[in-house]
XYZ file of C-alpha atoms in Angstrom:
447
model
C 120.496 142.805 75.964
C 118.591 139.539 76.372
C 118.912 137.196 79.375
C 121.456 134.872 77.714
C 123.728 137.783 76.733
C 123.466 139.153 80.256
C 124.401 135.797 81.825
C 127.368 135.433 79.442
C 128.535 138.943 80.313
C 128.302 138.270 84.056
C 130.186 134.975 83.664
C 132.991 136.819 81.855
C 133.130 139.481 84.577
C 133.378 136.813 87.288
C 136.171 135.057 85.374
C 138.072 138.318 84.811
C 137.687 139.298 88.458
C 138.937 135.919 89.666
C 142.033 136.329 87.473
C 142.712 139.742 89.050
C 142.234 138.449 92.604
C 144.576 135.528 91.864
C 147.262 137.984 90.703
C 146.839 139.961 93.922
C 146.900 136.806 96.062
C 143.371 137.431 97.398
C 141.071 134.442 97.895
C 137.783 136.305 98.289
C 136.360 139.798 98.706
C 135.118 140.938 102.119
C 131.455 141.960 102.663
C 132.224 145.679 102.248
C 133.918 145.097 98.894
C 131.046 142.951 97.634
C 128.454 145.546 98.668
C 130.502 148.395 97.168
C 130.781 146.601 93.826
C 127.029 146.058 93.622
C 126.291 149.685 94.543
C 128.795 151.109 92.038
C 127.355 148.962 89.239
C 123.764 149.987 89.993
C 123.975 153.638 91.096
C 125.322 156.801 89.513
C 126.674 158.225 92.777
C 128.070 156.202 95.694
C 129.535 157.308 99.031
C 131.575 154.553 100.695
C 132.538 154.909 104.360
C 134.808 152.178 105.718
C 137.723 152.029 108.194
C 141.357 152.320 107.132
C 142.800 149.035 105.920
C 139.541 147.384 104.838
C 140.284 147.415 101.097
C 138.353 150.410 99.751
C 140.768 150.840 96.823
C 140.053 147.382 95.436
C 136.343 147.844 96.190
C 136.021 150.703 93.684
C 138.697 149.616 91.198
C 137.133 146.254 90.319
C 133.772 147.586 89.053
C 135.473 150.593 87.420
C 137.863 148.437 85.381
C 135.145 146.053 84.248
C 133.180 149.042 82.916
C 136.005 150.517 80.802
C 135.671 150.715 77.026
C 138.691 148.965 75.442
C 138.080 150.842 72.156
C 138.520 154.298 73.710
C 141.877 156.077 73.437
C 140.970 158.823 75.931
C 140.848 159.152 79.726
C 137.698 157.437 80.997
C 138.255 157.549 84.774
C 139.767 160.250 86.993
C 140.746 159.338 90.569
C 141.530 162.382 92.723
C 143.471 161.816 95.961
C 144.790 164.190 98.656
C 148.407 162.955 98.750
C 151.240 161.910 96.436
C 151.674 158.630 98.288
C 148.055 157.627 97.757
C 148.339 158.452 94.030
C 151.440 156.243 93.726
C 149.790 153.468 95.745
C 146.635 153.348 93.588
C 148.674 153.413 90.368
C 150.726 150.480 91.697
C 147.605 148.491 92.654
C 146.136 148.953 89.159
C 149.408 147.786 87.573
C 149.453 144.704 89.827
C 145.862 143.906 88.829
C 147.138 143.349 85.280
C 143.980 144.691 83.608
C 145.824 145.769 80.462
C 144.507 149.349 80.705
C 147.046 152.174 80.751
C 147.196 154.042 84.071
C 149.248 157.055 85.088
C 149.643 159.072 88.279
C 150.373 162.827 88.349
C 151.213 164.725 91.518
C 153.235 167.612 92.921
C 156.942 166.986 93.373
C 157.096 164.911 90.196
C 158.762 166.238 87.057
C 156.345 167.989 84.700
C 158.251 166.557 81.731
C 157.572 163.026 83.037
C 153.878 163.881 83.247
C 153.826 165.190 79.685
C 155.613 162.074 78.420
C 153.102 159.790 80.182
C 150.097 161.819 79.024
C 151.209 161.965 75.390
C 149.239 158.753 74.954
C 146.192 159.195 77.184
C 145.717 156.603 79.942
C 142.344 154.967 80.489
C 142.676 155.788 84.197
C 144.338 158.944 85.524
C 145.181 159.236 89.225
C 146.270 162.582 90.642
C 146.335 165.185 93.369
C 143.990 168.194 93.004
C 146.645 170.818 92.271
C 148.482 168.818 89.620
C 145.289 167.609 87.891
C 143.868 171.151 87.776
C 147.166 172.436 86.389
C 147.107 169.891 83.539
C 143.485 170.831 82.757
C 144.470 174.519 82.520
C 147.377 173.662 80.226
C 145.078 171.454 78.130
C 147.503 168.582 78.669
C 144.591 166.232 79.367
C 141.324 165.855 77.442
C 138.419 165.650 79.893
C 135.397 165.364 77.575
C 135.347 161.534 77.690
C 135.793 161.141 81.459
C 132.681 159.354 82.699
C 133.723 158.304 86.211
C 135.158 160.468 88.992
C 136.523 158.942 92.212
C 137.291 161.161 95.206
C 139.331 158.886 97.467
C 139.699 160.146 101.067
C 137.208 162.847 100.052
C 137.209 164.390 103.536
C 140.740 165.635 102.734
C 140.438 166.388 99.009
C 137.291 168.482 99.584
C 138.809 170.601 102.345
C 138.723 174.380 101.952
C 142.339 174.524 100.696
C 141.479 172.381 97.682
C 138.102 173.999 96.888
C 139.167 176.066 93.856
C 140.999 173.174 92.218
C 138.174 170.720 92.908
C 135.545 173.092 91.462
C 137.702 173.542 88.378
C 138.203 169.790 87.936
C 134.519 168.893 88.291
C 133.390 171.715 85.995
C 135.795 170.456 83.305
C 134.028 167.079 82.951
C 130.717 167.580 81.094
C 130.318 163.872 80.322
C 130.509 162.706 83.933
C 128.057 159.875 84.638
C 129.318 158.354 87.897
C 130.867 159.701 91.101
C 132.387 157.534 93.833
C 133.461 159.104 97.131
C 135.343 157.145 99.821
C 136.437 157.993 103.351
C 137.284 156.475 106.709
C 135.633 159.446 108.460
C 131.955 160.011 109.141
C 129.959 163.232 109.215
C 131.944 165.183 106.616
C 129.818 167.678 104.683
C 130.057 167.274 100.902
C 130.085 170.692 99.144
C 127.288 171.467 96.719
C 129.686 171.918 93.766
C 130.276 168.131 93.785
C 126.651 167.868 92.617
C 125.857 164.751 94.596
C 122.068 164.563 94.624
C 120.700 161.061 95.215
C 123.764 159.098 96.231
C 123.773 155.562 97.587
C 125.597 155.620 100.924
C 127.389 152.552 102.312
C 128.481 152.920 105.935
C 130.772 150.196 107.257
C 132.432 152.308 109.945
C 130.598 150.589 112.779
C 130.757 147.042 111.455
C 134.443 146.279 112.064
C 135.124 145.407 115.677
C 138.272 147.197 116.766
C 140.851 145.324 118.826
C 142.666 148.582 119.562
C 144.043 149.316 123.025
C 144.857 152.919 123.955
C 147.490 153.233 126.681
C 149.150 156.269 128.274
C 152.794 156.502 129.299
C 153.801 159.357 131.633
C 157.044 161.243 131.126
C 158.779 163.178 133.913
C 160.500 165.437 131.365
C 158.713 167.853 129.079
C 160.578 166.768 125.914
C 159.467 163.118 126.460
C 162.504 161.752 124.556
C 163.835 159.431 127.273
C 160.329 158.059 127.782
C 160.038 157.485 124.025
C 163.194 155.348 123.932
C 162.014 153.389 126.969
C 158.614 152.853 125.318
C 160.228 151.644 122.070
C 162.171 149.071 124.091
C 158.844 148.018 125.632
C 157.352 147.345 122.177
C 159.986 144.662 121.458
C 160.251 143.508 117.870
C 157.042 145.140 116.693
C 156.759 147.677 113.893
C 155.068 151.042 114.318
C 154.815 154.775 113.672
C 155.824 157.599 116.004
C 153.450 160.477 115.182
C 154.508 164.099 115.592
C 152.151 167.000 114.929
C 154.916 169.319 113.693
C 157.576 168.470 111.135
C 160.053 170.597 113.124
C 159.703 168.100 115.986
C 160.740 165.199 113.774
C 164.365 166.322 113.411
C 164.826 166.499 117.189
C 163.213 163.090 117.700
C 165.260 161.572 114.873
C 168.574 162.947 116.190
C 167.843 161.611 119.691
C 166.922 158.161 118.378
C 170.122 157.973 116.293
C 172.191 158.906 119.354
C 170.616 155.934 121.143
C 171.141 153.492 118.271
C 167.475 153.274 117.283
C 167.200 152.694 113.529
C 164.276 154.445 111.852
C 163.153 156.355 108.780
C 161.349 159.719 108.613
C 158.307 160.750 106.600
C 156.878 164.270 106.345
C 155.882 166.913 103.837
C 159.205 168.766 103.798
C 161.124 165.793 102.398
C 161.887 165.380 98.711
C 159.439 162.981 97.052
C 162.150 160.393 96.356
C 163.146 160.379 100.045
C 159.529 159.939 101.123
C 159.087 157.003 98.740
C 162.303 155.325 99.879
C 161.396 155.731 103.544
C 158.105 153.902 102.904
C 159.895 151.159 100.928
C 162.181 150.432 103.899
C 159.243 150.520 106.297
C 157.140 148.212 104.118
C 159.840 145.600 103.640
C 160.753 145.482 107.333
C 164.316 146.780 107.057
C 163.135 149.637 109.265
C 160.687 148.810 112.037
C 160.016 152.415 112.916
C 158.601 155.369 110.956
C 158.786 158.841 112.525
C 156.118 160.878 110.773
C 153.605 163.699 110.709
C 149.892 163.139 110.102
C 150.779 162.711 106.429
C 151.280 159.032 107.394
C 147.897 158.752 109.125
C 146.110 157.852 105.907
C 146.621 157.045 102.243
C 149.973 155.282 102.476
C 150.610 151.659 101.636
C 152.074 150.042 104.748
C 151.349 146.701 106.409
C 149.259 146.381 109.560
C 151.234 147.807 112.473
C 151.772 146.430 115.956
C 151.587 149.883 117.512
C 151.514 153.613 116.950
C 152.830 156.261 119.340
C 151.319 159.722 119.758
C 154.525 161.606 120.619
C 152.597 164.837 120.053
C 148.827 164.893 120.133
C 146.976 165.837 116.908
C 144.942 169.030 116.802
C 141.699 167.306 115.763
C 139.924 164.194 117.004
C 139.502 162.854 113.455
C 143.288 162.838 112.998
C 143.576 160.908 116.273
C 141.159 158.365 114.777
C 143.092 158.148 111.501
C 146.399 157.685 113.311
C 144.930 154.893 115.420
C 143.492 153.343 112.268
C 147.000 152.412 111.114
C 147.031 149.641 113.736
C 144.408 147.055 114.827
C 143.177 146.847 111.227
C 140.690 144.249 109.955
C 140.034 142.750 113.427
C 143.741 142.380 114.240
C 145.164 143.567 117.550
C 147.190 146.734 118.034
C 148.092 149.383 120.584
C 148.046 153.173 120.415
C 150.378 154.704 123.001
C 149.939 158.285 124.183
C 153.152 159.858 125.524
C 152.144 162.419 128.131
C 154.308 164.815 130.071
C 153.091 164.592 133.675
C 151.931 168.245 133.627
C 150.362 168.059 130.168
C 146.595 168.327 129.724
C 145.250 165.902 127.130
C 142.222 166.492 124.874
C 138.896 165.045 126.015
C 138.955 162.307 123.364
C 141.956 160.641 125.088
C 140.610 160.576 128.632
C 139.506 156.926 128.546
C 143.030 155.639 127.906
C 144.721 153.349 130.417
C 147.948 154.442 132.145
C 150.736 151.827 132.128
C 154.151 151.535 133.806
C 157.173 150.572 131.734
C 159.805 148.089 132.878
C 163.389 149.349 132.774
C 166.347 147.446 131.349
C 164.824 146.314 128.071
C 166.934 146.618 124.913
C 165.635 147.974 121.591
C 165.693 145.366 118.811
C 166.608 146.827 115.412
C 165.618 144.998 112.243
C 167.931 142.218 110.956
C 167.058 143.259 107.370
C 168.592 145.836 105.049
C 167.398 147.321 101.747
C 169.580 147.107 98.644
C 169.062 149.375 95.631
C 169.302 148.190 92.002
C 169.717 150.661 89.125
C 167.278 148.933 86.758
C 163.498 148.716 86.600
C 160.414 148.178 84.457
C 161.661 150.380 81.624
C 164.577 147.944 81.240
C 162.091 145.024 80.936
C 163.321 143.697 84.297
C 160.808 141.655 86.349
C 160.630 140.636 90.007
C 161.422 137.089 88.845
C 164.650 138.301 87.215
C 165.713 139.986 90.449
C 164.792 136.963 92.573
C 166.831 134.746 90.249
C 169.857 137.051 90.569
C 169.848 136.934 94.363
C 168.960 133.241 94.710
C 171.125 131.749 91.969
C 174.069 134.100 91.596
C 173.867 135.532 95.108
C 173.390 132.156 96.806
C 170.576 133.274 99.110
C 168.067 130.779 100.476
C 164.418 131.569 99.715
C 163.709 132.587 103.311
C 166.646 135.033 103.095
C 165.102 136.963 100.204
C 162.742 139.630 101.463
C 160.259 141.887 99.681
C 161.123 143.069 96.162
C 159.696 146.401 94.972
C 160.007 147.190 91.294
C 159.764 150.776 90.047
C 160.034 152.281 86.576
C 163.788 152.918 86.742
C 164.909 151.168 89.955
C 164.267 148.191 92.225
C 164.625 147.591 95.959
C 165.285 144.281 97.705
C 165.268 143.404 101.411
C 168.108 141.056 102.425
C 169.672 139.998 105.764
C 172.167 142.589 107.070
C 174.643 139.760 107.606
C 174.655 139.077 103.853
C 174.438 142.608 102.411
C 178.162 143.410 102.053
C 178.863 140.089 100.340
C 175.907 140.499 97.988
C 176.952 144.010 96.957
C 180.484 142.872 96.216
C 179.346 139.746 94.402
C 176.405 141.099 92.361
C 177.342 144.719 91.600
C 177.447 145.276 87.818
C 175.696 141.940 87.197
C 173.626 141.722 84.009
C 169.834 141.626 84.178
C 168.215 141.206 80.763
C 170.347 143.568 78.643
C 171.358 145.961 81.439
C 174.258 145.983 83.870
C 172.835 147.014 87.229
C 174.586 148.818 90.030
C 173.753 147.553 93.522
C 174.212 149.442 96.773
C 172.750 150.065 100.211
C 169.767 152.321 100.715
C 170.656 154.638 103.584
C 168.319 155.207 106.534
């Protein structure tokens, strides 16, 4: 390639990238994303370390997409992630980028028949969890010979001992692999030899983002800490946050107590059905629920906005999980608070000792969200767009623009945040309305 051809190619890449950023509503990339792009273009193996919420997904997707071969009808890129939610999130980001390349996500808890239908025509990019990807390789449901790029997102989780057999199997099944990209928000994780990472370019941005996080302790006179939790939630006002529990069995007790005290919330943990986990995150994202009660499954790899606070109702077993939990708030130089609920006779781990003890004022009232999520029985497969849904609620429903909240569009459903004061009227007025060629049912999404 001569110099003129190279300059023309770079100009096209810049133009294509600007179009993608415009679609995502992003004005410019941050320094980490710029550096990651350059490293991924130049080096075969890249390890990217950067805090939660700094945009690692976009950092590796942009150079990957620009390097895809539009003539290929096989899988070119495999992105392996430790959780279903992260697989769904990355698939959604790629769709929103509007690159034109087919992308599919496969993960446990999803119907195998849906996987087979999606994989009948191979995607250019496949996103999946280790167990499900390895299973499809064994069944020869995916052709791996043409995969040239492997991404291990949150590699500190996907390379844990529990995933070792699947990860070995996946890597061994890709003889044409030319590039490996590993990302994490955790430092000092040993990369196993079977990954075959020899002369990787490492980018470490973990110390470059100044944290505005405050860590505060709240003492509880009772061992179960439930009364103190309600008092603390009143203290947080109208903020949104996550209450972290270390055990999923704890969540039911916390949830029941909060409901008894009129505290609206949604729950998120591994024992829930996948559809319930997804719908909990939808309500948390769109603000119709200000509070998520969750296990460490919510500490990383889920698509939620920056939080005002997180609460450690139960302490995590490892310091790195404490770091990941805290990383859900005070992201990208914004402010946030991590509260530690401590029974007065409870001994805390050493990594919490520097926290500041605070006293809570009594008499404050918990403010639930004024928003509610409505469910529509039509989605992308019905050729319905977000614009169609907005038009239905604004024109036929009579909402003002500031009364129409976030719209999330899925393959066979859609979810819309609306004011609680308007929800009953909207359901009555718009149920069985026609969108494109489909009559859609509309109802409340329960919390």
